[in-house]
PDB file of C-alpha atoms in Angstrom:
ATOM      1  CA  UNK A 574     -26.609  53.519  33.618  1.00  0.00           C
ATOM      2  CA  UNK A 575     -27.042  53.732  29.949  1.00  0.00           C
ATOM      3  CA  UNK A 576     -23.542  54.837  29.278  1.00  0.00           C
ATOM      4  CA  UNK A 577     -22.138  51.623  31.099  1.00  0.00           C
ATOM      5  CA  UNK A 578     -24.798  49.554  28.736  1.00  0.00           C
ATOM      6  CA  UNK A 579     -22.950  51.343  25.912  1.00  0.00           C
ATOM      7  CA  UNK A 580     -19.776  50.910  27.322  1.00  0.00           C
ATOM      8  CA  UNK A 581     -20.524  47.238  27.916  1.00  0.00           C
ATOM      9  CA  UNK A 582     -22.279  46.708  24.557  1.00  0.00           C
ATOM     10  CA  UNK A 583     -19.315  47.879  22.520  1.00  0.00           C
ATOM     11  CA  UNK A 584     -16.419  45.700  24.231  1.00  0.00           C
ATOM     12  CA  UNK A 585     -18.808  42.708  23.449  1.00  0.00           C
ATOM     13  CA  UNK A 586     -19.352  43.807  20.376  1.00  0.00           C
ATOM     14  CA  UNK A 587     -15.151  43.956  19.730  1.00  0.00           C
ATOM     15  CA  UNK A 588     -15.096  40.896  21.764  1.00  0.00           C
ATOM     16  CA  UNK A 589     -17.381  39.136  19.397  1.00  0.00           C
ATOM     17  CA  UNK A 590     -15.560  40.877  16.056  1.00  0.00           C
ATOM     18  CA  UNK A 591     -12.133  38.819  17.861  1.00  0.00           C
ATOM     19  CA  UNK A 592     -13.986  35.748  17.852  1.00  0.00           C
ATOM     20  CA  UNK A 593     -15.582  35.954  14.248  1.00  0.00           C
ATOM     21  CA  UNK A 594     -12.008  36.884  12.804  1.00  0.00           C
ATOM     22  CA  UNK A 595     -10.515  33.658  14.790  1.00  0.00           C
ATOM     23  CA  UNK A 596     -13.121  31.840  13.765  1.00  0.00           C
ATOM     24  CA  UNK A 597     -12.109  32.541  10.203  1.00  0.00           C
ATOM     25  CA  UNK A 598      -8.261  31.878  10.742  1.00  0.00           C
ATOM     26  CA  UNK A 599      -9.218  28.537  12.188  1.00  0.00           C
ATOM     27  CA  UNK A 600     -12.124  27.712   9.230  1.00  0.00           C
ATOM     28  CA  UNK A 601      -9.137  29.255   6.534  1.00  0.00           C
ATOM     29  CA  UNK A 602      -6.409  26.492   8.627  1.00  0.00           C
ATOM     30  CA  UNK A 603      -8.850  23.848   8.159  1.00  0.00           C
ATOM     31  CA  UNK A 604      -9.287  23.825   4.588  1.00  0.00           C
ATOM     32  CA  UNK A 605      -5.561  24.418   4.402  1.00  0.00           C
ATOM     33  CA  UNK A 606      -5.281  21.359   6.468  1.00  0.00           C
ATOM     34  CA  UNK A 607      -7.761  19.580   4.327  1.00  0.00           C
ATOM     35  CA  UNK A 608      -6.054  20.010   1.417  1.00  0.00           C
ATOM     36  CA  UNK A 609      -2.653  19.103   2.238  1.00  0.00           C
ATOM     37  CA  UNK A 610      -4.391  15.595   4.039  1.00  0.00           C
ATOM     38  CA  UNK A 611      -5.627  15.156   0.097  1.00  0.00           C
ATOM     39  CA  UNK A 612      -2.042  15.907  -0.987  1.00  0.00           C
ATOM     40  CA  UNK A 613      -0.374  13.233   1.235  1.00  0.00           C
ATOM     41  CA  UNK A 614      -3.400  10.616   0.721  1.00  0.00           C
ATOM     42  CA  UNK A 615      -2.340  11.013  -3.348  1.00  0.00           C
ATOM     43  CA  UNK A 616       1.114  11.093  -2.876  1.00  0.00           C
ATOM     44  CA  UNK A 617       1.005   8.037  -0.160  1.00  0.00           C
ATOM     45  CA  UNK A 618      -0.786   6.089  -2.902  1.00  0.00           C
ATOM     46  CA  UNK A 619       2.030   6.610  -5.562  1.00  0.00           C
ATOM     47  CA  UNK A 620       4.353   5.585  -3.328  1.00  0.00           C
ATOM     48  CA  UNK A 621       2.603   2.478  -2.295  1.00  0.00           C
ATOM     49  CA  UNK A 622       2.495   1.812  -6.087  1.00  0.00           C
ATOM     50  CA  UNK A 623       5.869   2.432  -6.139  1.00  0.00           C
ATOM     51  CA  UNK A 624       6.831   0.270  -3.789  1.00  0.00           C
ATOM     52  CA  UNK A 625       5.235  -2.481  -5.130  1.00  0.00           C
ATOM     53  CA  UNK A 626       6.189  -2.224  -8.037  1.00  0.00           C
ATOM     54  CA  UNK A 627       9.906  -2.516  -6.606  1.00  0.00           C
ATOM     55  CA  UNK A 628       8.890  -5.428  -4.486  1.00  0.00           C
ATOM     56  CA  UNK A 629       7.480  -7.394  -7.469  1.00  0.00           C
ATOM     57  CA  UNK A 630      10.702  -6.724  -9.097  1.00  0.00           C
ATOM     58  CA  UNK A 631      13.318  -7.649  -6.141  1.00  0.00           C
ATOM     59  CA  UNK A 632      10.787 -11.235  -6.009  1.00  0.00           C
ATOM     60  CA  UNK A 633      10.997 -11.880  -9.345  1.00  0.00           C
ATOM     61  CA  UNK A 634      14.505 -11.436  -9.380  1.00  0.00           C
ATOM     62  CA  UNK A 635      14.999 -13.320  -6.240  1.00  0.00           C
ATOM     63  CA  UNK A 636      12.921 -16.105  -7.782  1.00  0.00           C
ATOM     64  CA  UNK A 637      14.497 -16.512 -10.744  1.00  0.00           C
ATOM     65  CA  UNK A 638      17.622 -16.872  -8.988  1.00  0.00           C
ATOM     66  CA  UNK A 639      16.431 -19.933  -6.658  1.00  0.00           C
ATOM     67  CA  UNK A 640      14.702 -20.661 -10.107  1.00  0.00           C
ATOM     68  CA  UNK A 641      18.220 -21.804 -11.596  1.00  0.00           C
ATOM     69  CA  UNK A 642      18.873 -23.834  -8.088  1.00  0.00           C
ATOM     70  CA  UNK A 643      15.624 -25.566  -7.966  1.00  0.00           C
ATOM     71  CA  UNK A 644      16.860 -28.550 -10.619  1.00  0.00           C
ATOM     72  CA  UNK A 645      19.715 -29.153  -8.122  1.00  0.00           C
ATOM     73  CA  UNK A 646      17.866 -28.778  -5.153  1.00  0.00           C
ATOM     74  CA  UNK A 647      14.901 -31.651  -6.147  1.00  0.00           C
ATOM     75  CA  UNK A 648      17.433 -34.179  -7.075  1.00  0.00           C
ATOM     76  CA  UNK A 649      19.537 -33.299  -3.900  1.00  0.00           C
ATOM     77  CA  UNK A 650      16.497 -33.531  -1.241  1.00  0.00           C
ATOM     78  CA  UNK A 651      13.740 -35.486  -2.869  1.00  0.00           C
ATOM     79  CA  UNK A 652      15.646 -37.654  -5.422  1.00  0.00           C
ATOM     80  CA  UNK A 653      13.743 -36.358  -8.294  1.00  0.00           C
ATOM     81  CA  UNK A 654      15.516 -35.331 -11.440  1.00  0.00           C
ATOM     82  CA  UNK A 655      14.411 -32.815 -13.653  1.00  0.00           C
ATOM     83  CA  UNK A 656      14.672 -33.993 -17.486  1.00  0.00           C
ATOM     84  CA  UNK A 657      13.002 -31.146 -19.250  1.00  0.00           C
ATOM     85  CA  UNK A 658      13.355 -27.022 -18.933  1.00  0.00           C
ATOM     86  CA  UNK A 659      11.381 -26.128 -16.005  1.00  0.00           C
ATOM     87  CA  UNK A 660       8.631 -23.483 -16.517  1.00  0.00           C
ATOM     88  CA  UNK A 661       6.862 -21.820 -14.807  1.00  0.00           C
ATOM     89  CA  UNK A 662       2.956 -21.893 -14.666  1.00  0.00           C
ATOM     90  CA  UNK A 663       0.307 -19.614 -12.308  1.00  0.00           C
ATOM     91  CA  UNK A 664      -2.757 -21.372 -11.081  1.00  0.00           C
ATOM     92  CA  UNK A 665      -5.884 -19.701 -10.067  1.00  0.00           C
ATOM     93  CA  UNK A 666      -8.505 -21.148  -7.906  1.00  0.00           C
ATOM     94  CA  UNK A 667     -12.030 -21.034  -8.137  1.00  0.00           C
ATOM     95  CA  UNK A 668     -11.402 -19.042  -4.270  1.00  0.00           C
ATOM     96  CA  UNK A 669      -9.421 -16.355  -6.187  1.00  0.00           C
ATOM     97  CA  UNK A 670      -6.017 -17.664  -4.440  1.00  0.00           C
ATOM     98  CA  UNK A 671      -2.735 -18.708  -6.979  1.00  0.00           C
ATOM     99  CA  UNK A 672      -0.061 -20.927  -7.205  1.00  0.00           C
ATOM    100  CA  UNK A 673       3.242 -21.197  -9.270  1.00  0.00           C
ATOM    101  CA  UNK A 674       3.981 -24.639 -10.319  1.00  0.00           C
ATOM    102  CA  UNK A 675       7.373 -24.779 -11.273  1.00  0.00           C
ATOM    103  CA  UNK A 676       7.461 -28.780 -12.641  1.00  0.00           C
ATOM    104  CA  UNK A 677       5.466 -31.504 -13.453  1.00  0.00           C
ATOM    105  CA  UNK A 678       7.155 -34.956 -13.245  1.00  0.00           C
ATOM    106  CA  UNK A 679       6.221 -38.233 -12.741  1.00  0.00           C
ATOM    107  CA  UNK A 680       2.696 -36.936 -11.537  1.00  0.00           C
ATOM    108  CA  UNK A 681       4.296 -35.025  -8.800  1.00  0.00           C
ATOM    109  CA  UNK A 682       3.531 -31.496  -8.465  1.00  0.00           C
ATOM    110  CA  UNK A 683       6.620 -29.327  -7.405  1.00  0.00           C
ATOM    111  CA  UNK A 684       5.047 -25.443  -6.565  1.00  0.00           C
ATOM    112  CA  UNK A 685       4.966 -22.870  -3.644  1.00  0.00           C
ATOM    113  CA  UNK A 686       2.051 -21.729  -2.687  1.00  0.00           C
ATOM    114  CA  UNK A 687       2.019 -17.769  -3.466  1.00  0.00           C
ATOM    115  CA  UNK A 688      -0.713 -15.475  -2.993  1.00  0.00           C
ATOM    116  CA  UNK A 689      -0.682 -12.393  -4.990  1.00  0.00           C
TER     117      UNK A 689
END
């Protein structure tokens, strides 16, 4: 009876010296894991900078394009005619939200509503 206790005690004990070394792999995965989530979290943010950054750049150049137009484009649809350069002014409201006005003539506004 006491050598099966033995017996019995010492494959439990191995059995529990399995588990506390897998329980170490997993723990030693984890912060692996952990670290390489803080990797991607820093990396995603560059590239959402970066993309930005592009996207301000392809609108700006977009706008400045339809910029040039705009002139022809009033006097076409609304039968206003642009005498001076246009230029181009940002708003900001007291609710945080902006505006580009593009012209100011005759007391008419001419913008597009743009929030950054």
């Amino acid at each position: 009876m006491v050598e099966e206790l033995a017996q019995t005690q010492k494959k439990t004990e191995e059995r529990l010296g399995r588990v506390e070394a897998a329980v170490e792999q997993l723990a030693q995965a984890q912060k692996r894991t952990e670290e390489e989530l803080c990797s991607l979290v820093r990396e995603h943010a560059k590239t959402r900078e970066m993309v930005a950054g592009l996207s301000d750049t392809v609108g700006y150049g977009l706008e400045n394009q339809a910029y040039k137009a705009l002139p022809r484009l009033l006097e076409r649809d609304f039968d206003l005619k642009i005498k001076d350069r246009l230029a181009r002014r940002y708003i900001v409201y007291k609710d945080g939200k902006e505006d580009k006005e593009y012209a100011r003539q005759k007391g008419i506004k001419v913008y597009y509503s743009y929030e950054f």
